[in-house]
Coordinates of C-alpha atoms in Angstrom, one line a residue:
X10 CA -8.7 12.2 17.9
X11 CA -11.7 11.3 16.0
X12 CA -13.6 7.8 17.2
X13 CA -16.2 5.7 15.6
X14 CA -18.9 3.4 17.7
X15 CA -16.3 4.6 20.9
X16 CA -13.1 3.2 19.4
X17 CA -9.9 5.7 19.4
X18 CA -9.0 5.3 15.7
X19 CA -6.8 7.8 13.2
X20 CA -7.1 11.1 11.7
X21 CA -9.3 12.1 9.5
X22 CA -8.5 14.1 6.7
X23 CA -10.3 15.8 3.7
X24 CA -8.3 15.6 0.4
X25 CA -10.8 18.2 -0.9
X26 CA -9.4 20.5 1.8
X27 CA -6.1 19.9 0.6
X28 CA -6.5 20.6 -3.0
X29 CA -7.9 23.6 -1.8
X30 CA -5.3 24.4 0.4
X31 CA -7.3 24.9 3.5
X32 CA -4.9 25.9 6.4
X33 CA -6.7 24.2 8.9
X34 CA -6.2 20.7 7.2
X35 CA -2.7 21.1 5.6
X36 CA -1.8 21.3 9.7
X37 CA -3.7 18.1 10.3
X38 CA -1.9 16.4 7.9
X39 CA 1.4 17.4 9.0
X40 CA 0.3 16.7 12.2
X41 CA -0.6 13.0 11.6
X42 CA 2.6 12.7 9.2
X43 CA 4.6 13.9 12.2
X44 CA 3.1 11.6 14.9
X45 CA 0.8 9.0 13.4
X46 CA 2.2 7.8 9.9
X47 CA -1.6 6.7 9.1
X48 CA -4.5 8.6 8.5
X49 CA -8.3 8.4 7.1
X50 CA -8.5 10.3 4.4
X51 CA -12.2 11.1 2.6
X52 CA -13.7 13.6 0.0
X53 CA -11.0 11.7 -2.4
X54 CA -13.0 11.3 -5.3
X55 CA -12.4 7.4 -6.6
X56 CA -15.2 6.4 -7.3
X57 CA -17.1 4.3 -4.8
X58 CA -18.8 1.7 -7.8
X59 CA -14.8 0.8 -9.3
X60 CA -14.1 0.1 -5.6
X61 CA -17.3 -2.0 -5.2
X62 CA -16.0 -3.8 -8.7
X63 CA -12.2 -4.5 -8.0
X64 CA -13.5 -6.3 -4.7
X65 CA -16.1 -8.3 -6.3
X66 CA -14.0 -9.4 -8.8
X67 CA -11.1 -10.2 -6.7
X68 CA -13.5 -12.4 -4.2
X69 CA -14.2 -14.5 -6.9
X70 CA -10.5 -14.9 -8.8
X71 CA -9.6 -15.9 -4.8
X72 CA -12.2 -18.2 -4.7
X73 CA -11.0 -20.1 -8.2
X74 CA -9.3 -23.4 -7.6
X75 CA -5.7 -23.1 -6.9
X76 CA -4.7 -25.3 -9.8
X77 CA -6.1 -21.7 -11.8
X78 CA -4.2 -19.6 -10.1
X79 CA -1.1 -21.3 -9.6
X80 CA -1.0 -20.3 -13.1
X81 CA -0.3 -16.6 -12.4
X82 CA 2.3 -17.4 -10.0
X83 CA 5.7 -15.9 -10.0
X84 CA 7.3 -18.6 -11.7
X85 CA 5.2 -17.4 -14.6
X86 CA 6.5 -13.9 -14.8
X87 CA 8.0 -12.5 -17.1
X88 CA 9.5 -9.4 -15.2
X89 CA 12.6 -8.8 -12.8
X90 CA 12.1 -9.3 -10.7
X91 CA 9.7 -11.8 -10.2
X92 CA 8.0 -12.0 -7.0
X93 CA 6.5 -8.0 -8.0
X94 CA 3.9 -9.5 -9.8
X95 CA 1.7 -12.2 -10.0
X96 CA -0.2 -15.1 -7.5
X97 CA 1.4 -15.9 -4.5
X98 CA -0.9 -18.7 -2.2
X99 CA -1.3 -18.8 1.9
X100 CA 1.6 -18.9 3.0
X101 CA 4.1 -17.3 1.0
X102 CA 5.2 -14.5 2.3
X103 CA 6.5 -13.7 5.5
X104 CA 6.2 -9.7 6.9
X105 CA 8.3 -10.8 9.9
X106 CA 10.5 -13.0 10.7
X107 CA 9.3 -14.5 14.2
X108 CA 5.6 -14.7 13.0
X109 CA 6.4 -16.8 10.1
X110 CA 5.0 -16.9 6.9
X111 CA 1.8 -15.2 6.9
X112 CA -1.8 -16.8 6.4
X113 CA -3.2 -15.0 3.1
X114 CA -3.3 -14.9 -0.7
X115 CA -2.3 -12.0 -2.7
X116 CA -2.0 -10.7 -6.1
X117 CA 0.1 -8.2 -7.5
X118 CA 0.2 -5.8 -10.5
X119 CA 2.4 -2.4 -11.3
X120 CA 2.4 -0.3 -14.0
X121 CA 3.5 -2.0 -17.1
X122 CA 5.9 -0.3 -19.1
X123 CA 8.9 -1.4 -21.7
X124 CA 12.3 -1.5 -21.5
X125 CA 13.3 -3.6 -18.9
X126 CA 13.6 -2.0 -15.8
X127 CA 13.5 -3.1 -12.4
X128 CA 9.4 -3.6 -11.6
X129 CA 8.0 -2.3 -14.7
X130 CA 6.5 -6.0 -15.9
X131 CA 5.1 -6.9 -18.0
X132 CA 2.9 -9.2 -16.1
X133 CA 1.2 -12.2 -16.6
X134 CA -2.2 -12.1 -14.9
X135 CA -5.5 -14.1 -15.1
X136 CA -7.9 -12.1 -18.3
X137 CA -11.1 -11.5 -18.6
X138 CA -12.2 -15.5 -19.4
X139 CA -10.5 -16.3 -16.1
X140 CA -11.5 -13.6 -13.7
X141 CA -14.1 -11.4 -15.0
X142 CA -13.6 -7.5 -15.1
X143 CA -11.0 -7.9 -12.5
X144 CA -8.1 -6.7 -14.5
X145 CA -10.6 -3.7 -16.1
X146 CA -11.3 -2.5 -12.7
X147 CA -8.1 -2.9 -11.3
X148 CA -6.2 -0.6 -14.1
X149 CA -9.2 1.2 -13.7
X150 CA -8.9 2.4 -10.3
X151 CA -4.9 2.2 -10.5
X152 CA -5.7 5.1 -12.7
X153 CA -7.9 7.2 -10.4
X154 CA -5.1 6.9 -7.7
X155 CA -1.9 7.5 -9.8
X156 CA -3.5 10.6 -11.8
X157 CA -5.9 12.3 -9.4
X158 CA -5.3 11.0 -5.7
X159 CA -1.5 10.5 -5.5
X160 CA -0.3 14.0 -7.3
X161 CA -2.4 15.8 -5.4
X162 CA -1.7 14.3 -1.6
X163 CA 1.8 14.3 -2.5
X164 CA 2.0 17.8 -3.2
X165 CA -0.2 18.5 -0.5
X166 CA 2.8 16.8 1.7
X167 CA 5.2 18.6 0.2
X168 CA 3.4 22.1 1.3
X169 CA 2.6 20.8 4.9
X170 CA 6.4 20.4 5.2
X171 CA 6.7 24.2 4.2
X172 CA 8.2 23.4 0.6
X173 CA 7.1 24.2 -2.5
X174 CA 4.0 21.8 -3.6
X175 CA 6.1 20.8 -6.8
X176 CA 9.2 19.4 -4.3
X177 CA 8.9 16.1 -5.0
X178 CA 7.3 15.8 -8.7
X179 CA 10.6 15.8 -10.3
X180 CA 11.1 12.2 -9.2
X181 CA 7.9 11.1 -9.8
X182 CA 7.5 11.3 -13.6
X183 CA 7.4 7.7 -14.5
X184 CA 6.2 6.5 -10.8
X185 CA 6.6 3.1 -9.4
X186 CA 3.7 0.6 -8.3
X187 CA 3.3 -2.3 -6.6
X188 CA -0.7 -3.0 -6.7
X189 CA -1.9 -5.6 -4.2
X190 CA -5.0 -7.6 -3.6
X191 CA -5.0 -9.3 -0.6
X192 CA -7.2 -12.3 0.9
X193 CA -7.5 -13.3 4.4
X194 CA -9.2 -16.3 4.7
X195 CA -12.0 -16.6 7.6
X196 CA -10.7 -16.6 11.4
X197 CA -7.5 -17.3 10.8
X198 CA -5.9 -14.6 8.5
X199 CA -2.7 -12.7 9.2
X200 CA 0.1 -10.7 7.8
X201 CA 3.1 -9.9 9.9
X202 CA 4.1 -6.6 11.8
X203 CA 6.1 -4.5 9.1
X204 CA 6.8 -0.9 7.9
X205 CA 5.7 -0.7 4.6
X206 CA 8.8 0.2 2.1
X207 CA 7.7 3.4 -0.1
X208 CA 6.4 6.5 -0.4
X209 CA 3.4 5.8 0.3
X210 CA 0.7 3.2 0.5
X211 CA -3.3 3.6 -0.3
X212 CA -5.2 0.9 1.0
X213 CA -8.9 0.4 0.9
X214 CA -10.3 -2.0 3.4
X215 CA -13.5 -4.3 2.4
X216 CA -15.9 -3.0 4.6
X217 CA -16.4 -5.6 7.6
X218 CA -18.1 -4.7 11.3
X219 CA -15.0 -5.6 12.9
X220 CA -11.3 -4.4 12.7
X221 CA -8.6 -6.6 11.5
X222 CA -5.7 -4.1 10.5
X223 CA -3.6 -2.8 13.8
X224 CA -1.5 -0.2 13.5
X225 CA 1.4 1.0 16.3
X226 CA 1.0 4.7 16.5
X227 CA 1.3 7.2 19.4
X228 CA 3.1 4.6 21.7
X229 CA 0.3 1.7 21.8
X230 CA -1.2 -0.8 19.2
X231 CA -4.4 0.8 17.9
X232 CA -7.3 -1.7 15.8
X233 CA -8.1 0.4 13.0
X234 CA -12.2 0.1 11.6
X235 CA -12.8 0.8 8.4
X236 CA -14.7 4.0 8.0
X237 CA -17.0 4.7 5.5
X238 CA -16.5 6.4 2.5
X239 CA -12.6 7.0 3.3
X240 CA -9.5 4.8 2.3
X241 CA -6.4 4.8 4.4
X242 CA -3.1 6.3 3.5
X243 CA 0.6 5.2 5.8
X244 CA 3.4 6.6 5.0
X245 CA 6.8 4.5 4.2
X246 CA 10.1 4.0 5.2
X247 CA 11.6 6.0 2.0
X248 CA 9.6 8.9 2.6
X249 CA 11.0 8.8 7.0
X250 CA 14.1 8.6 4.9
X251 CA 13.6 11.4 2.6
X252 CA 12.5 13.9 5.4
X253 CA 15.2 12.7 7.5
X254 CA 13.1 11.4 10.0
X255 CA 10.6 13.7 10.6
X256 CA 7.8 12.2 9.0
X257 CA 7.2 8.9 10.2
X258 CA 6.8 5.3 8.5
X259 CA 4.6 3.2 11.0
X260 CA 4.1 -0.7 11.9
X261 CA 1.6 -2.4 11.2
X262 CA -0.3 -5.5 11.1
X263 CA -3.2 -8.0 10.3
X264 CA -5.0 -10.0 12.9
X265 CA -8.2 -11.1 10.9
X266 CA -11.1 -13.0 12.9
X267 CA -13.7 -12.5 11.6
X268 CA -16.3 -15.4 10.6
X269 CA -16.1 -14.2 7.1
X270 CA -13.1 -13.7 4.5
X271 CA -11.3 -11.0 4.1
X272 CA -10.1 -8.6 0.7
X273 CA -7.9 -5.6 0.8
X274 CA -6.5 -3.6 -2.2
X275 CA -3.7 -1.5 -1.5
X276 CA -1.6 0.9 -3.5
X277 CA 2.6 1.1 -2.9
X278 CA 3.6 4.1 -4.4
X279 CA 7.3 4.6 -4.9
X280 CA 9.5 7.6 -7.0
X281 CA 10.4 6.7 -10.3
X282 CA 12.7 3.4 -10.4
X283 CA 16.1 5.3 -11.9
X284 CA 15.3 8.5 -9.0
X285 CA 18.6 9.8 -6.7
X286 CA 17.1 11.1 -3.8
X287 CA 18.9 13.5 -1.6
X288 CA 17.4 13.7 1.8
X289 CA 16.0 17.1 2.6
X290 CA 18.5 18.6 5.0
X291 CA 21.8 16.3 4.0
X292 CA 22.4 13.2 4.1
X293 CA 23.3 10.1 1.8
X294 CA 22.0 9.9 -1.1
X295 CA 19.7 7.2 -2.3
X296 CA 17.9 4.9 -5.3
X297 CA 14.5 3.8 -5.7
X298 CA 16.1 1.1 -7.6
X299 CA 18.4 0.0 -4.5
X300 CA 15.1 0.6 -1.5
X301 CA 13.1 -1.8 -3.7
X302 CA 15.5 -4.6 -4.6
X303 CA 17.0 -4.9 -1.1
X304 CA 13.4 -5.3 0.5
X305 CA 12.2 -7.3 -2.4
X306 CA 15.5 -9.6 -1.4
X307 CA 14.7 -9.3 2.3
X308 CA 10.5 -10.7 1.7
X309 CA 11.9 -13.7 -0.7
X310 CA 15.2 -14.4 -0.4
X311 CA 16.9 -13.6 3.0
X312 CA 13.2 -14.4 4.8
X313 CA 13.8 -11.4 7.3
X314 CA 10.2 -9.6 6.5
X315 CA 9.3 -6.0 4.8
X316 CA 10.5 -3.0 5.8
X317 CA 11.4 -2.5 9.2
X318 CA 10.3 -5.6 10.4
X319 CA 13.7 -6.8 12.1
X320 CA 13.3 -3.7 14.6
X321 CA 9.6 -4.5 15.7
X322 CA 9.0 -7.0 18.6

């Protein structure tokens, strides 16, 4: 297990390596797809300035009065359904149940697309007057991980589970995204223990001296710090469900600190929204459509958190 400043944290694993089909790290990743559910992974290729960008710009739309961003909220949107996009203020979510709701901002894009399906937007979000370059740097990067990053990680899955790289492209054509910048204020920020829903989920940490993200992996509750140069990748409940349990979808929360404020900008990545998925080995079949409404439903309507969050303690 790799360890930075002495801390036990998670794999780390080259998506260079991948592409290129070393041996070596197709069995790491399996290996931390098996038994961890989260890894480091570097050598990705988005590019380090759009990241520095789409955090800059989302410190300052968080920072705008809330009178200016109420006006991106989910009452505004225009999409079904409507809590997958838009402004939602501290305290308006709850991840789990027992913690309550949880103490940060977010806002959300996907990939906006006509004719009316489940997630596809379109979405009414603060332009260019409002929060400058935020929404150019946010498609921006959405690009580099839904065209170079994703495609290739997936496939790279797909061969660490000995099946053919091109397993799973057939339901990822038209791909499903929930985008999410998230702020945690100073001291006091938090977001629930949870599994998170999808595929998977990219997720780039702001860069702060201390960890806030926690992760439950390999029996114990492990604080994860943010290593340069790499974003994080966890793997979701659909994909546990797609491999019939052998890859695993891990917990995982926020615990943030820190004297200073916090920005994360993560990436759910789901199949394409009208995908039947047979699990690989038998089993019921599944929808995207259905995994996405019923935790959407579970978040903001039942109240009982994301995920797997009514198994955790």
């Amino acid at each position: 297990m790799n360890r930075v400043n002495g801390t036990p944290v998670l794999p780390v694993i080259s998506l260079a390596q991948l592409i290129a089909r070393k041996p070596e790290a197709v069995a790491q990743l399996h290996d931390a797809c098996v038994h961890d559910g989260f890894f480091y992974l570097v050598e990705h290729d988005l590019s380090a300035e759009l990241i520095k960008r789409y955090l800059s710009a989302a410190q300052a739309f968080f920072a705008l009065p809330e009178s200016v961003k109420q006006r991106f909220g989910h009452h505004r949107q225009l999409g079904y359904p409507r809590t997958a996009r838009g402004y939602v203020a501290a305290y308006g979510e709850t991840l789990h149940p027992d913690a309550g709701p949880d103490n940060k901002q977010h806002l959300d894009w996907g990939i906006d697309r006509c004719g009316g399906a489940p997630f596809s937007g379109p979405s009414v979000l603060p332009d260019k007057h409002v929060a400058p370059d935020l929404n150019a740097s946010a498609y921006a990067l959405q690009d580099e991980v839904m065209e170079h990053l994703f495609p290739n990680l997936r496939r790279a899955i797909a061969t660490a589970l000995a099946l053919p790289p091109h397993a799973f492209d057939a339901h990822f054509r038209r791909p499903t995204l929930i985008q999410r910048a998230s702020y945690y204020p100073a001291s006091s920020g938090t977001a629930g223990k949870h599994t998170d829903n999808g595929f998977l989920t990219v997720l780039i940490q702001q860069p702060l001296p201390q960890p806030s993200l926690r992760v439950h992996t390999r029996g114990e509750w492990r604080d994860v710090p943010c290593l340069e140069g790499a974003v994080l990748v966890n793997l979701g409940d659909l994909l546990q469900r797609w491999t019939n349990g052998r890859l695993v979808s891990t917990a995982h929360q926020v615990l943030h600190r820190q004297p200073d404020a916090r920005v994360s900008l993560a990436f759910f990545i789901y199949p394409d929204i009208d995908a039947s998925i047979s699990p690989i080995g038998g089993g019921q079949s599944f929808s995207t459509a259905d995994v996405m409404l019923d935790n959407f439903d579970s978040i903001w309507v039942r109240k009982q958190g994301a995920g797997r969050a009514r198994q955790l303690v």
